Each structure stands twice: as structure tokens, then as C-alpha cells.
Amino acid sequence: MQERTYDSESGQTKPARSADLRALDLYDFAKSSRQAAGELRVSQMPRMLAEVPADAPDRDTMFTWQGKGSTQPELQDDGTDALQPYLRLAVHGSVWLTCQHCLKPYSQHLDIDATYRIVATEEEVDEYPLDNDEVEVIVGSRQFDFVDLIEEELLLSLPFVPKHNACPEVHESLLSDTDEDGLGEADKGDAPDKAGKPNPFAVLEKLKSGQDGKKH
Ligand SMILES: [Zn+2]
């Protein structure tokens, strides 16, 4: 397993830096508004690698990431403001997955842009008010595994049903089938394809609102 990050400025791989990323002082990173960027290969993330089919053209694709620490004032229980630690993480890249329609490998692009409020304990995560959809809450550490956070976010961003944007198998079946049910084999009860047919539920909603005439 590679334990290296590629530094795009110097053009060198730096073995030491990857180790730092496995034990980062996240509080200091936020307090001193540090920034870091690098590249991570799928082979450095075993749980991601497990998602990649054996017949993929490239099992070890690369993701680029950027991290940025910051602090923001927050009102305390005693009425005073205190600076609290934040982390912003962006990850971009592609991974090969198995299309659930044709069972062939395809390249899935993944984009992550997340902001985290860093807290000290799991209890604080539970107590944190959930009035802000744009901020996630994570437990910080003086030896924070940054690579593990990236892998976790990538796993969470994987599509529920991996499939080609336009699966060639679906097009073939649509052309050759007489289409008995009017839906073809394109969507076997999956969530509606963004780029494909109109969502049948949206059509239903339209019909319903048309019947009601006016809104309540
Ligand atoms: Zn496919």
C-alpha cells in the first residue's frame, strides 16, 4: 500500500506528509487557519477499493482534496462569544463502479464539498443543534485521521444504485423491445433517472394539484 502524497508544486511525492494526514492536530489546523491539499489514491482507502470491480480498467484512480481550517465566533451559554473550530473539505475525482443495469464497470465522478464544526466529544455531536443543514459535526482530535475522513465522505457519496449516466444496455433494450409495460427495462423501480424520463410521482402531483384547483 502506498503511503505517499504527491505535491503538485514541487512535483515530488512526500512519504512523510501522508503520515501527518493520519495524525493531524485538527484543533491547531482550525485555530491557525491552515490549508492543505493533496492527492489520494483509491489503493490508500481499502473500503473504497472494495467497491471497485476486479475488471475495472483502472482500480487505483486518484482523488484530489483540499482542506481549510477556520474559526467562527459562536454565542456561548454565558452570553459571550468564543471562537470555535471549523474545517472545510473538498474532494474531487472518479472511481470505477459496477453499473447495476448492465453489470459492466463504469467511471463515477464524485464531488464533495463539506463544512464541519469540530467538537471535542461524541456527546457534543449529539447535543449540537441541527438547525444548519450546511454544517456537519465531527469529533476533533490532536491526532485526527484526515485520510479516514476523506474515505468516509467518499463512501457516503457513492450512488445508492450505481449505473451509467446513459447505460448502453438500456438503449439497446429500448430499441429492440416492444416495451410491454411502457417503461421498458430502464427503471426497475429505481429512483427516477435525473437525465431520463419525467418522474412519475411528479406527474401524479401535477394531476393532483390540477384536480384541487386552488391551494389550501
Ligand atoms: Zn450500464
mmCIF file with all atom_site columns, C-alpha atoms and ligand atoms in Angstrom:
data_model
loop_
_atom_site.group_PDB
_atom_site.id
_atom_site.type_symbol
_atom_site.label_atom_id
_atom_site.label_alt_id
_atom_site.label_comp_id
_atom_site.label_asym_id
_atom_site.label_entity_id
_atom_site.label_seq_id
_atom_site.pdbx_PDB_ins_code
_atom_site.Cartn_x
_atom_site.Cartn_y
_atom_site.Cartn_z
_atom_site.occupancy
_atom_site.B_iso_or_equiv
_atom_site.pdbx_formal_charge
_atom_site.auth_seq_id
_atom_site.auth_comp_id
_atom_site.auth_asym_id
_atom_site.auth_atom_id
_atom_site.pdbx_PDB_model_num
ATOM   1   C  CA . MET A 1 1   ? 0.000   0.000  0.000   1.00 0.00 ? 1   MET A CA 1
ATOM   2   C  CA . GLN A 1 2   ? 1.270   3.420  -0.929  1.00 0.00 ? 2   GLN A CA 1
ATOM   3   C  CA . GLU A 1 3   ? 1.665   5.936  1.846   1.00 0.00 ? 3   GLU A CA 1
ATOM   4   C  CA . ARG A 1 4   ? 2.569   8.929  -0.239  1.00 0.00 ? 4   ARG A CA 1
ATOM   5   C  CA . THR A 1 5   ? 1.040   12.175 -1.297  1.00 0.00 ? 5   THR A CA 1
ATOM   6   C  CA . TYR A 1 6   ? 2.000   13.933 -4.462  1.00 0.00 ? 6   TYR A CA 1
ATOM   7   C  CA . ASP A 1 7   ? 2.918   17.583 -4.061  1.00 0.00 ? 7   ASP A CA 1
ATOM   8   C  CA . SER A 1 8   ? 1.865   19.316 -7.269  1.00 0.00 ? 8   SER A CA 1
ATOM   9   C  CA . GLU A 1 9   ? 4.062   22.372 -6.589  1.00 0.00 ? 9   GLU A CA 1
ATOM   10  C  CA . SER A 1 10  ? 7.329   20.545 -6.131  1.00 0.00 ? 10  SER A CA 1
ATOM   11  C  CA . GLY A 1 11  ? 6.348   17.636 -8.348  1.00 0.00 ? 11  GLY A CA 1
ATOM   12  C  CA . GLN A 1 12  ? 7.563   15.179 -5.748  1.00 0.00 ? 12  GLN A CA 1
ATOM   13  C  CA . THR A 1 13  ? 5.977   12.502 -3.674  1.00 0.00 ? 13  THR A CA 1
ATOM   14  C  CA . LYS A 1 14  ? 6.405   13.072 0.023   1.00 0.00 ? 14  LYS A CA 1
ATOM   15  C  CA . PRO A 1 15  ? 6.115   9.970  2.177   1.00 0.00 ? 15  PRO A CA 1
ATOM   16  C  CA . ALA A 1 16  ? 6.149   11.942 5.424   1.00 0.00 ? 16  ALA A CA 1
ATOM   17  C  CA . ARG A 1 17  ? 3.172   14.080 4.578   1.00 0.00 ? 17  ARG A CA 1
ATOM   18  C  CA . SER A 1 18  ? 0.751   11.228 4.283   1.00 0.00 ? 18  SER A CA 1
ATOM   19  C  CA . ALA A 1 19  ? 1.704   10.079 7.783   1.00 0.00 ? 19  ALA A CA 1
ATOM   20  C  CA . ASP A 1 20  ? 0.912   13.570 9.064   1.00 0.00 ? 20  ASP A CA 1
ATOM   21  C  CA . LEU A 1 21  ? -2.501  13.313 7.492   1.00 0.00 ? 21  LEU A CA 1
ATOM   22  C  CA . ARG A 1 22  ? -3.208  10.208 9.557   1.00 0.00 ? 22  ARG A CA 1
ATOM   23  C  CA . ALA A 1 23  ? -2.436  12.119 12.777  1.00 0.00 ? 23  ALA A CA 1
ATOM   24  C  CA . LEU A 1 24  ? -3.317  15.753 12.181  1.00 0.00 ? 24  LEU A CA 1
ATOM   25  C  CA . ASP A 1 25  ? -3.809  18.198 15.044  1.00 0.00 ? 25  ASP A CA 1
ATOM   26  C  CA . LEU A 1 26  ? -7.247  19.258 13.867  1.00 0.00 ? 26  LEU A CA 1
ATOM   27  C  CA . TYR A 1 27  ? -7.732  21.906 16.572  1.00 0.00 ? 27  TYR A CA 1
ATOM   28  C  CA . ASP A 1 28  ? -4.466  23.585 15.639  1.00 0.00 ? 28  ASP A CA 1
ATOM   29  C  CA . PHE A 1 29  ? -5.295  23.214 11.945  1.00 0.00 ? 29  PHE A CA 1
ATOM   30  C  CA . ALA A 1 30  ? -8.510  25.183 12.524  1.00 0.00 ? 30  ALA A CA 1
ATOM   31  C  CA . LYS A 1 31  ? -7.096  27.702 15.006  1.00 0.00 ? 31  LYS A CA 1
ATOM   32  C  CA . SER A 1 32  ? -4.211  28.674 12.751  1.00 0.00 ? 32  SER A CA 1
ATOM   33  C  CA . SER A 1 33  ? -6.442  28.669 9.636   1.00 0.00 ? 33  SER A CA 1
ATOM   34  C  CA . ARG A 1 34  ? -4.158  26.210 7.909   1.00 0.00 ? 34  ARG A CA 1
ATOM   35  C  CA . GLN A 1 35  ? -4.721  24.937 4.406   1.00 0.00 ? 35  GLN A CA 1
ATOM   36  C  CA . ALA A 1 36  ? -3.619  21.668 2.910   1.00 0.00 ? 36  ALA A CA 1
ATOM   37  C  CA . ALA A 1 37  ? -4.117  19.961 -0.414  1.00 0.00 ? 37  ALA A CA 1
ATOM   38  C  CA . GLY A 1 38  ? -3.037  16.722 -1.958  1.00 0.00 ? 38  GLY A CA 1
ATOM   39  C  CA . GLU A 1 39  ? -3.926  13.614 -3.815  1.00 0.00 ? 39  GLU A CA 1
ATOM   40  C  CA . LEU A 1 40  ? -5.148  10.278 -2.554  1.00 0.00 ? 40  LEU A CA 1
ATOM   41  C  CA . ARG A 1 41  ? -5.287  7.047  -4.488  1.00 0.00 ? 41  ARG A CA 1
ATOM   42  C  CA . VAL A 1 42  ? -8.081  4.524  -4.094  1.00 0.00 ? 42  VAL A CA 1
ATOM   43  C  CA . SER A 1 43  ? -5.427  1.982  -3.051  1.00 0.00 ? 43  SER A CA 1
ATOM   44  C  CA . GLN A 1 44  ? -4.837  4.119  0.059   1.00 0.00 ? 44  GLN A CA 1
ATOM   45  C  CA . MET A 1 45  ? -8.515  3.714  1.014   1.00 0.00 ? 45  MET A CA 1
ATOM   46  C  CA . PRO A 1 46  ? -9.266  -0.016 1.487   1.00 0.00 ? 46  PRO A CA 1
ATOM   47  C  CA . ARG A 1 47  ? -13.026 0.393  1.947   1.00 0.00 ? 47  ARG A CA 1
ATOM   48  C  CA . MET A 1 48  ? -13.246 2.389  -1.285  1.00 0.00 ? 48  MET A CA 1
ATOM   49  C  CA . LEU A 1 49  ? -11.053 -0.132 -3.077  1.00 0.00 ? 49  LEU A CA 1
ATOM   50  C  CA . ALA A 1 50  ? -13.506 -2.860 -2.033  1.00 0.00 ? 50  ALA A CA 1
ATOM   51  C  CA . GLU A 1 51  ? -16.200 -1.082 -4.102  1.00 0.00 ? 51  GLU A CA 1
ATOM   52  C  CA . VAL A 1 52  ? -14.124 -1.196 -7.290  1.00 0.00 ? 52  VAL A CA 1
ATOM   53  C  CA . PRO A 1 53  ? -14.850 -4.183 -9.553  1.00 0.00 ? 53  PRO A CA 1
ATOM   54  C  CA . ALA A 1 54  ? -11.958 -6.501 -10.394 1.00 0.00 ? 54  ALA A CA 1
ATOM   55  C  CA . ASP A 1 55  ? -12.486 -5.945 -14.140 1.00 0.00 ? 55  ASP A CA 1
ATOM   56  C  CA . ALA A 1 56  ? -12.233 -2.129 -13.903 1.00 0.00 ? 56  ALA A CA 1
ATOM   57  C  CA . PRO A 1 57  ? -9.774  -0.612 -16.417 1.00 0.00 ? 57  PRO A CA 1
ATOM   58  C  CA . ASP A 1 58  ? -8.110  1.299  -13.560 1.00 0.00 ? 58  ASP A CA 1
ATOM   59  C  CA . ARG A 1 59  ? -8.709  0.161  -9.981  1.00 0.00 ? 59  ARG A CA 1
ATOM   60  C  CA . ASP A 1 60  ? -6.353  2.750  -8.493  1.00 0.00 ? 60  ASP A CA 1
ATOM   61  C  CA . THR A 1 61  ? -7.804  6.091  -9.596  1.00 0.00 ? 61  THR A CA 1
ATOM   62  C  CA . MET A 1 62  ? -6.810  9.315  -7.885  1.00 0.00 ? 62  MET A CA 1
ATOM   63  C  CA . PHE A 1 63  ? -8.748  11.911 -5.928  1.00 0.00 ? 63  PHE A CA 1
ATOM   64  C  CA . THR A 1 64  ? -7.614  15.468 -5.279  1.00 0.00 ? 64  THR A CA 1
ATOM   65  C  CA . TRP A 1 65  ? -8.560  17.086 -1.996  1.00 0.00 ? 65  TRP A CA 1
ATOM   66  C  CA . GLN A 1 66  ? -8.323  20.455 -0.267  1.00 0.00 ? 66  GLN A CA 1
ATOM   67  C  CA . GLY A 1 67  ? -8.753  21.140 3.431   1.00 0.00 ? 67  GLY A CA 1
ATOM   68  C  CA . LYS A 1 68  ? -9.077  24.525 5.104   1.00 0.00 ? 68  LYS A CA 1
ATOM   69  C  CA . GLY A 1 69  ? -9.249  25.301 8.788   1.00 0.00 ? 69  GLY A CA 1
ATOM   70  C  CA . SER A 1 70  ? -11.014 28.305 10.271  1.00 0.00 ? 70  SER A CA 1
ATOM   71  C  CA . THR A 1 71  ? -12.661 29.630 13.399  1.00 0.00 ? 71  THR A CA 1
ATOM   72  C  CA . GLN A 1 72  ? -16.012 31.344 13.749  1.00 0.00 ? 72  GLN A CA 1
ATOM   73  C  CA . PRO A 1 73  ? -17.428 33.205 16.736  1.00 0.00 ? 73  PRO A CA 1
ATOM   74  C  CA . GLU A 1 74  ? -20.304 31.443 18.460  1.00 0.00 ? 74  GLU A CA 1
ATOM   75  C  CA . LEU A 1 75  ? -22.512 32.599 21.285  1.00 0.00 ? 75  LEU A CA 1
ATOM   76  C  CA . GLN A 1 76  ? -21.833 30.674 24.499  1.00 0.00 ? 76  GLN A CA 1
ATOM   77  C  CA . ASP A 1 77  ? -24.229 29.753 27.312  1.00 0.00 ? 77  ASP A CA 1
ATOM   78  C  CA . ASP A 1 78  ? -22.803 32.601 29.412  1.00 0.00 ? 78  ASP A CA 1
ATOM   79  C  CA . GLY A 1 79  ? -23.632 35.150 26.720  1.00 0.00 ? 79  GLY A CA 1
ATOM   80  C  CA . THR A 1 80  ? -20.100 35.715 25.460  1.00 0.00 ? 80  THR A CA 1
ATOM   81  C  CA . ASP A 1 81  ? -18.708 34.951 22.038  1.00 0.00 ? 81  ASP A CA 1
ATOM   82  C  CA . ALA A 1 82  ? -15.972 32.358 21.633  1.00 0.00 ? 82  ALA A CA 1
ATOM   83  C  CA . LEU A 1 83  ? -14.103 31.272 18.537  1.00 0.00 ? 83  LEU A CA 1
ATOM   84  C  CA . GLN A 1 84  ? -14.995 27.714 17.526  1.00 0.00 ? 84  GLN A CA 1
ATOM   85  C  CA . PRO A 1 85  ? -13.034 25.452 15.173  1.00 0.00 ? 85  PRO A CA 1
ATOM   86  C  CA . TYR A 1 86  ? -14.252 24.623 11.663  1.00 0.00 ? 86  TYR A CA 1
ATOM   87  C  CA . LEU A 1 87  ? -12.975 22.527 8.795   1.00 0.00 ? 87  LEU A CA 1
ATOM   88  C  CA . ARG A 1 88  ? -13.907 22.729 5.144   1.00 0.00 ? 88  ARG A CA 1
ATOM   89  C  CA . LEU A 1 89  ? -13.157 19.753 2.924   1.00 0.00 ? 89  LEU A CA 1
ATOM   90  C  CA . ALA A 1 90  ? -13.387 19.425 -0.844  1.00 0.00 ? 90  ALA A CA 1
ATOM   91  C  CA . VAL A 1 91  ? -12.675 16.181 -2.701  1.00 0.00 ? 91  VAL A CA 1
ATOM   92  C  CA . HIS A 1 92  ? -12.901 15.577 -6.445  1.00 0.00 ? 92  HIS A CA 1
ATOM   93  C  CA . GLY A 1 93  ? -12.226 12.553 -8.601  1.00 0.00 ? 93  GLY A CA 1
ATOM   94  C  CA . SER A 1 94  ? -13.617 9.420  -10.162 1.00 0.00 ? 94  SER A CA 1
ATOM   95  C  CA . VAL A 1 95  ? -13.877 5.784  -9.152  1.00 0.00 ? 95  VAL A CA 1
ATOM   96  C  CA . TRP A 1 96  ? -14.826 2.715  -11.179 1.00 0.00 ? 96  TRP A CA 1
ATOM   97  C  CA . LEU A 1 97  ? -18.044 1.041  -10.014 1.00 0.00 ? 97  LEU A CA 1
ATOM   98  C  CA . THR A 1 98  ? -20.270 -1.709 -11.386 1.00 0.00 ? 98  THR A CA 1
ATOM   99  C  CA . CYS A 1 99  ? -23.318 -0.490 -13.313 1.00 0.00 ? 99  CYS A CA 1
ATOM   100 C  CA . GLN A 1 100 ? -26.355 -2.220 -11.806 1.00 0.00 ? 100 GLN A CA 1
ATOM   101 C  CA . HIS A 1 101 ? -28.116 -2.300 -15.183 1.00 0.00 ? 101 HIS A CA 1
ATOM   102 C  CA . CYS A 1 102 ? -25.507 -3.922 -17.393 1.00 0.00 ? 102 CYS A CA 1
ATOM   103 C  CA . LEU A 1 103 ? -23.078 -5.179 -14.676 1.00 0.00 ? 103 LEU A CA 1
ATOM   104 C  CA . LYS A 1 104 ? -20.153 -3.595 -16.512 1.00 0.00 ? 104 LYS A CA 1
ATOM   105 C  CA . PRO A 1 105 ? -17.636 -1.227 -14.906 1.00 0.00 ? 105 PRO A CA 1
ATOM   106 C  CA . TYR A 1 106 ? -18.166 2.498  -15.411 1.00 0.00 ? 106 TYR A CA 1
ATOM   107 C  CA . SER A 1 107 ? -16.394 5.582  -14.137 1.00 0.00 ? 107 SER A CA 1
ATOM   108 C  CA . GLN A 1 108 ? -18.349 7.502  -11.476 1.00 0.00 ? 108 GLN A CA 1
ATOM   109 C  CA . HIS A 1 109 ? -17.373 11.097 -10.733 1.00 0.00 ? 109 HIS A CA 1
ATOM   110 C  CA . LEU A 1 110 ? -17.589 12.112 -7.080  1.00 0.00 ? 110 LEU A CA 1
ATOM   111 C  CA . ASP A 1 111 ? -17.575 15.655 -5.692  1.00 0.00 ? 111 ASP A CA 1
ATOM   112 C  CA . ILE A 1 112 ? -17.510 16.539 -2.029  1.00 0.00 ? 112 ILE A CA 1
ATOM   113 C  CA . ASP A 1 113 ? -17.705 19.988 -0.504  1.00 0.00 ? 113 ASP A CA 1
ATOM   114 C  CA . ALA A 1 114 ? -18.397 19.760 3.207   1.00 0.00 ? 114 ALA A CA 1
ATOM   115 C  CA . THR A 1 115 ? -18.083 22.086 6.188   1.00 0.00 ? 115 THR A CA 1
ATOM   116 C  CA . TYR A 1 116 ? -17.622 20.648 9.663   1.00 0.00 ? 116 TYR A CA 1
ATOM   117 C  CA . ARG A 1 117 ? -17.957 22.167 13.092  1.00 0.00 ? 117 ARG A CA 1
ATOM   118 C  CA . ILE A 1 118 ? -15.287 20.460 15.196  1.00 0.00 ? 118 ILE A CA 1
ATOM   119 C  CA . VAL A 1 119 ? -16.376 19.413 18.683  1.00 0.00 ? 119 VAL A CA 1
ATOM   120 C  CA . ALA A 1 120 ? -14.499 17.639 21.481  1.00 0.00 ? 120 ALA A CA 1
ATOM   121 C  CA . THR A 1 121 ? -16.726 14.661 22.292  1.00 0.00 ? 121 THR A CA 1
ATOM   122 C  CA . GLU A 1 122 ? -19.445 12.382 20.879  1.00 0.00 ? 122 GLU A CA 1
ATOM   123 C  CA . GLU A 1 123 ? -21.837 13.887 23.461  1.00 0.00 ? 123 GLU A CA 1
ATOM   124 C  CA . GLU A 1 124 ? -21.289 17.309 21.918  1.00 0.00 ? 124 GLU A CA 1
ATOM   125 C  CA . VAL A 1 125 ? -22.124 15.890 18.492  1.00 0.00 ? 125 VAL A CA 1
ATOM   126 C  CA . ASP A 1 126 ? -25.487 14.682 19.852  1.00 0.00 ? 126 ASP A CA 1
ATOM   127 C  CA . GLU A 1 127 ? -26.149 17.979 21.615  1.00 0.00 ? 127 GLU A CA 1
ATOM   128 C  CA . TYR A 1 128 ? -25.269 20.150 18.649  1.00 0.00 ? 128 TYR A CA 1
ATOM   129 C  CA . PRO A 1 129 ? -28.376 21.964 17.349  1.00 0.00 ? 129 PRO A CA 1
ATOM   130 C  CA . LEU A 1 130 ? -29.385 20.599 13.946  1.00 0.00 ? 130 LEU A CA 1
ATOM   131 C  CA . ASP A 1 131 ? -30.642 23.905 12.620  1.00 0.00 ? 131 ASP A CA 1
ATOM   132 C  CA . ASN A 1 132 ? -27.957 24.170 9.980   1.00 0.00 ? 132 ASN A CA 1
ATOM   133 C  CA . ASP A 1 133 ? -28.075 21.720 7.077   1.00 0.00 ? 133 ASP A CA 1
ATOM   134 C  CA . GLU A 1 134 ? -24.836 23.012 5.631   1.00 0.00 ? 134 GLU A CA 1
ATOM   135 C  CA . VAL A 1 135 ? -22.648 22.155 8.601   1.00 0.00 ? 135 VAL A CA 1
ATOM   136 C  CA . GLU A 1 136 ? -21.803 18.659 9.767   1.00 0.00 ? 136 GLU A CA 1
ATOM   137 C  CA . VAL A 1 137 ? -20.416 17.960 13.222  1.00 0.00 ? 137 VAL A CA 1
ATOM   138 C  CA . ILE A 1 138 ? -17.322 15.860 13.819  1.00 0.00 ? 138 ILE A CA 1
ATOM   139 C  CA . VAL A 1 139 ? -15.264 14.965 16.849  1.00 0.00 ? 139 VAL A CA 1
ATOM   140 C  CA . GLY A 1 140 ? -11.837 16.537 16.598  1.00 0.00 ? 140 GLY A CA 1
ATOM   141 C  CA . SER A 1 141 ? -8.552  15.153 17.800  1.00 0.00 ? 141 SER A CA 1
ATOM   142 C  CA . ARG A 1 142 ? -4.925  16.151 18.196  1.00 0.00 ? 142 ARG A CA 1
ATOM   143 C  CA . GLN A 1 143 ? -4.200  13.074 16.068  1.00 0.00 ? 143 GLN A CA 1
ATOM   144 C  CA . PHE A 1 144 ? -7.023  13.244 13.581  1.00 0.00 ? 144 PHE A CA 1
ATOM   145 C  CA . ASP A 1 145 ? -7.104  10.741 10.715  1.00 0.00 ? 145 ASP A CA 1
ATOM   146 C  CA . PHE A 1 146 ? -7.733  13.068 7.782   1.00 0.00 ? 146 PHE A CA 1
ATOM   147 C  CA . VAL A 1 147 ? -7.463  10.245 5.230   1.00 0.00 ? 147 VAL A CA 1
ATOM   148 C  CA . ASP A 1 148 ? -10.166 8.312  7.075   1.00 0.00 ? 148 ASP A CA 1
ATOM   149 C  CA . LEU A 1 149 ? -12.477 11.348 6.930   1.00 0.00 ? 149 LEU A CA 1
ATOM   150 C  CA . ILE A 1 150 ? -11.949 11.643 3.175   1.00 0.00 ? 150 ILE A CA 1
ATOM   151 C  CA . GLU A 1 151 ? -12.619 7.925  2.701   1.00 0.00 ? 151 GLU A CA 1
ATOM   152 C  CA . GLU A 1 152 ? -15.748 8.110  4.860   1.00 0.00 ? 152 GLU A CA 1
ATOM   153 C  CA . GLU A 1 153 ? -17.115 11.044 2.845   1.00 0.00 ? 153 GLU A CA 1
ATOM   154 C  CA . LEU A 1 154 ? -16.345 9.298  -0.441  1.00 0.00 ? 154 LEU A CA 1
ATOM   155 C  CA . LEU A 1 155 ? -18.165 6.156  0.723   1.00 0.00 ? 155 LEU A CA 1
ATOM   156 C  CA . LEU A 1 156 ? -21.178 8.264  1.744   1.00 0.00 ? 156 LEU A CA 1
ATOM   157 C  CA . SER A 1 157 ? -21.204 9.998  -1.639  1.00 0.00 ? 157 SER A CA 1
ATOM   158 C  CA . LEU A 1 158 ? -21.372 6.738  -3.614  1.00 0.00 ? 158 LEU A CA 1
ATOM   159 C  CA . PRO A 1 159 ? -24.648 6.402  -5.544  1.00 0.00 ? 159 PRO A CA 1
ATOM   160 C  CA . PHE A 1 160 ? -27.242 4.147  -3.910  1.00 0.00 ? 160 PHE A CA 1
ATOM   161 C  CA . VAL A 1 161 ? -27.723 2.367  -7.238  1.00 0.00 ? 161 VAL A CA 1
ATOM   162 C  CA . PRO A 1 162 ? -24.534 2.744  -9.293  1.00 0.00 ? 162 PRO A CA 1
ATOM   163 C  CA . LYS A 1 163 ? -25.235 2.967  -13.014 1.00 0.00 ? 163 LYS A CA 1
ATOM   164 C  CA . HIS A 1 164 ? -24.085 4.530  -16.250 1.00 0.00 ? 164 HIS A CA 1
ATOM   165 C  CA . ASN A 1 165 ? -25.418 8.026  -16.882 1.00 0.00 ? 165 ASN A CA 1
ATOM   166 C  CA . ALA A 1 166 ? -26.714 6.582  -20.133 1.00 0.00 ? 166 ALA A CA 1
ATOM   167 C  CA . CYS A 1 167 ? -26.395 2.843  -19.888 1.00 0.00 ? 167 CYS A CA 1
ATOM   168 C  CA . PRO A 1 168 ? -25.789 1.353  -23.373 1.00 0.00 ? 168 PRO A CA 1
ATOM   169 C  CA . GLU A 1 169 ? -27.699 -1.813 -22.406 1.00 0.00 ? 169 GLU A CA 1
ATOM   170 C  CA . VAL A 1 170 ? -30.821 0.204  -21.670 1.00 0.00 ? 170 VAL A CA 1
ATOM   171 C  CA . HIS A 1 171 ? -30.733 1.929  -25.010 1.00 0.00 ? 171 HIS A CA 1
ATOM   172 C  CA . GLU A 1 172 ? -30.390 -1.389 -26.818 1.00 0.00 ? 172 GLU A CA 1
ATOM   173 C  CA . SER A 1 173 ? -33.324 -2.921 -24.965 1.00 0.00 ? 173 SER A CA 1
ATOM   174 C  CA . LEU A 1 174 ? -35.457 0.147  -25.600 1.00 0.00 ? 174 LEU A CA 1
ATOM   175 C  CA . LEU A 1 175 ? -34.733 -0.098 -29.298 1.00 0.00 ? 175 LEU A CA 1
ATOM   176 C  CA . SER A 1 176 ? -35.308 -3.865 -29.577 1.00 0.00 ? 176 SER A CA 1
ATOM   177 C  CA . ASP A 1 177 ? -38.143 -4.369 -27.073 1.00 0.00 ? 177 ASP A CA 1
ATOM   178 C  CA . THR A 1 178 ? -41.752 -3.770 -27.921 1.00 0.00 ? 178 THR A CA 1
ATOM   179 C  CA . ASP A 1 179 ? -41.981 -2.222 -24.467 1.00 0.00 ? 179 ASP A CA 1
ATOM   180 C  CA . GLU A 1 180 ? -44.917 -4.107 -22.952 1.00 0.00 ? 180 GLU A CA 1
ATOM   181 C  CA . ASP A 1 181 ? -45.237 -2.110 -19.747 1.00 0.00 ? 181 ASP A CA 1
ATOM   182 C  CA . GLY A 1 182 ? -44.433 1.260  -21.245 1.00 0.00 ? 182 GLY A CA 1
ATOM   183 C  CA . LEU A 1 183 ? -41.382 1.629  -19.067 1.00 0.00 ? 183 LEU A CA 1
ATOM   184 C  CA . GLY A 1 184 ? -39.015 -0.799 -20.756 1.00 0.00 ? 184 GLY A CA 1
ATOM   185 C  CA . GLU A 1 185 ? -36.308 -2.260 -18.578 1.00 0.00 ? 185 GLU A CA 1
ATOM   186 C  CA . ALA A 1 186 ? -34.744 1.103  -17.894 1.00 0.00 ? 186 ALA A CA 1
ATOM   187 C  CA . ASP A 1 187 ? -36.019 1.697  -14.393 1.00 0.00 ? 187 ASP A CA 1
ATOM   188 C  CA . LYS A 1 188 ? -36.823 -1.405 -12.391 1.00 0.00 ? 188 LYS A CA 1
ATOM   189 C  CA . GLY A 1 189 ? -38.298 0.526  -9.522  1.00 0.00 ? 189 GLY A CA 1
ATOM   190 C  CA . ASP A 1 190 ? -35.192 2.643  -9.033  1.00 0.00 ? 190 ASP A CA 1
ATOM   191 C  CA . ALA A 1 191 ? -35.220 6.292  -8.247  1.00 0.00 ? 191 ALA A CA 1
ATOM   192 C  CA . PRO A 1 192 ? -36.050 8.193  -11.419 1.00 0.00 ? 192 PRO A CA 1
ATOM   193 C  CA . ASP A 1 193 ? -33.110 8.941  -13.652 1.00 0.00 ? 193 ASP A CA 1
ATOM   194 C  CA . LYS A 1 194 ? -32.232 12.637 -13.483 1.00 0.00 ? 194 LYS A CA 1
ATOM   195 C  CA . ALA A 1 195 ? -31.459 12.844 -17.160 1.00 0.00 ? 195 ALA A CA 1
ATOM   196 C  CA . GLY A 1 196 ? -34.159 10.424 -18.251 1.00 0.00 ? 196 GLY A CA 1
ATOM   197 C  CA . LYS A 1 197 ? -37.926 10.251 -18.237 1.00 0.00 ? 197 LYS A CA 1
ATOM   198 C  CA . PRO A 1 198 ? -40.091 12.578 -16.160 1.00 0.00 ? 198 PRO A CA 1
ATOM   199 C  CA . ASN A 1 199 ? -40.596 11.383 -12.613 1.00 0.00 ? 199 ASN A CA 1
ATOM   200 C  CA . PRO A 1 200 ? -43.964 9.549  -12.494 1.00 0.00 ? 200 PRO A CA 1
ATOM   201 C  CA . PHE A 1 201 ? -44.588 10.924 -8.997  1.00 0.00 ? 201 PHE A CA 1
ATOM   202 C  CA . ALA A 1 202 ? -44.076 14.470 -10.233 1.00 0.00 ? 202 ALA A CA 1
ATOM   203 C  CA . VAL A 1 203 ? -46.684 13.764 -12.926 1.00 0.00 ? 203 VAL A CA 1
ATOM   204 C  CA . LEU A 1 204 ? -49.062 12.459 -10.237 1.00 0.00 ? 204 LEU A CA 1
ATOM   205 C  CA . GLU A 1 205 ? -48.503 15.577 -8.152  1.00 0.00 ? 205 GLU A CA 1
ATOM   206 C  CA . LYS A 1 206 ? -49.333 17.701 -11.170 1.00 0.00 ? 206 LYS A CA 1
ATOM   207 C  CA . LEU A 1 207 ? -52.564 15.775 -11.737 1.00 0.00 ? 207 LEU A CA 1
ATOM   208 C  CA . LYS A 1 208 ? -53.497 16.099 -8.067  1.00 0.00 ? 208 LYS A CA 1
ATOM   209 C  CA . SER A 1 209 ? -52.865 19.822 -7.910  1.00 0.00 ? 209 SER A CA 1
ATOM   210 C  CA . GLY A 1 210 ? -54.820 20.221 -11.140 1.00 0.00 ? 210 GLY A CA 1
ATOM   211 C  CA . GLN A 1 211 ? -57.819 18.428 -9.574  1.00 0.00 ? 211 GLN A CA 1
ATOM   212 C  CA . ASP A 1 212 ? -57.701 20.501 -6.421  1.00 0.00 ? 212 ASP A CA 1
ATOM   213 C  CA . GLY A 1 213 ? -57.768 23.653 -8.456  1.00 0.00 ? 213 GLY A CA 1
ATOM   214 C  CA . LYS A 1 214 ? -56.505 26.003 -5.804  1.00 0.00 ? 214 LYS A CA 1
ATOM   215 C  CA . LYS A 1 215 ? -54.051 25.574 -2.975  1.00 0.00 ? 215 LYS A CA 1
ATOM   216 C  CA . HIS A 1 216 ? -55.102 25.384 0.643   1.00 0.00 ? 216 HIS A CA 1
HETATM 217 ZN ZN . ZN  B 2 .   ? -24.604 0.155  -17.647 1.00 0.00 ? 1   ZN  B ZN 1
#
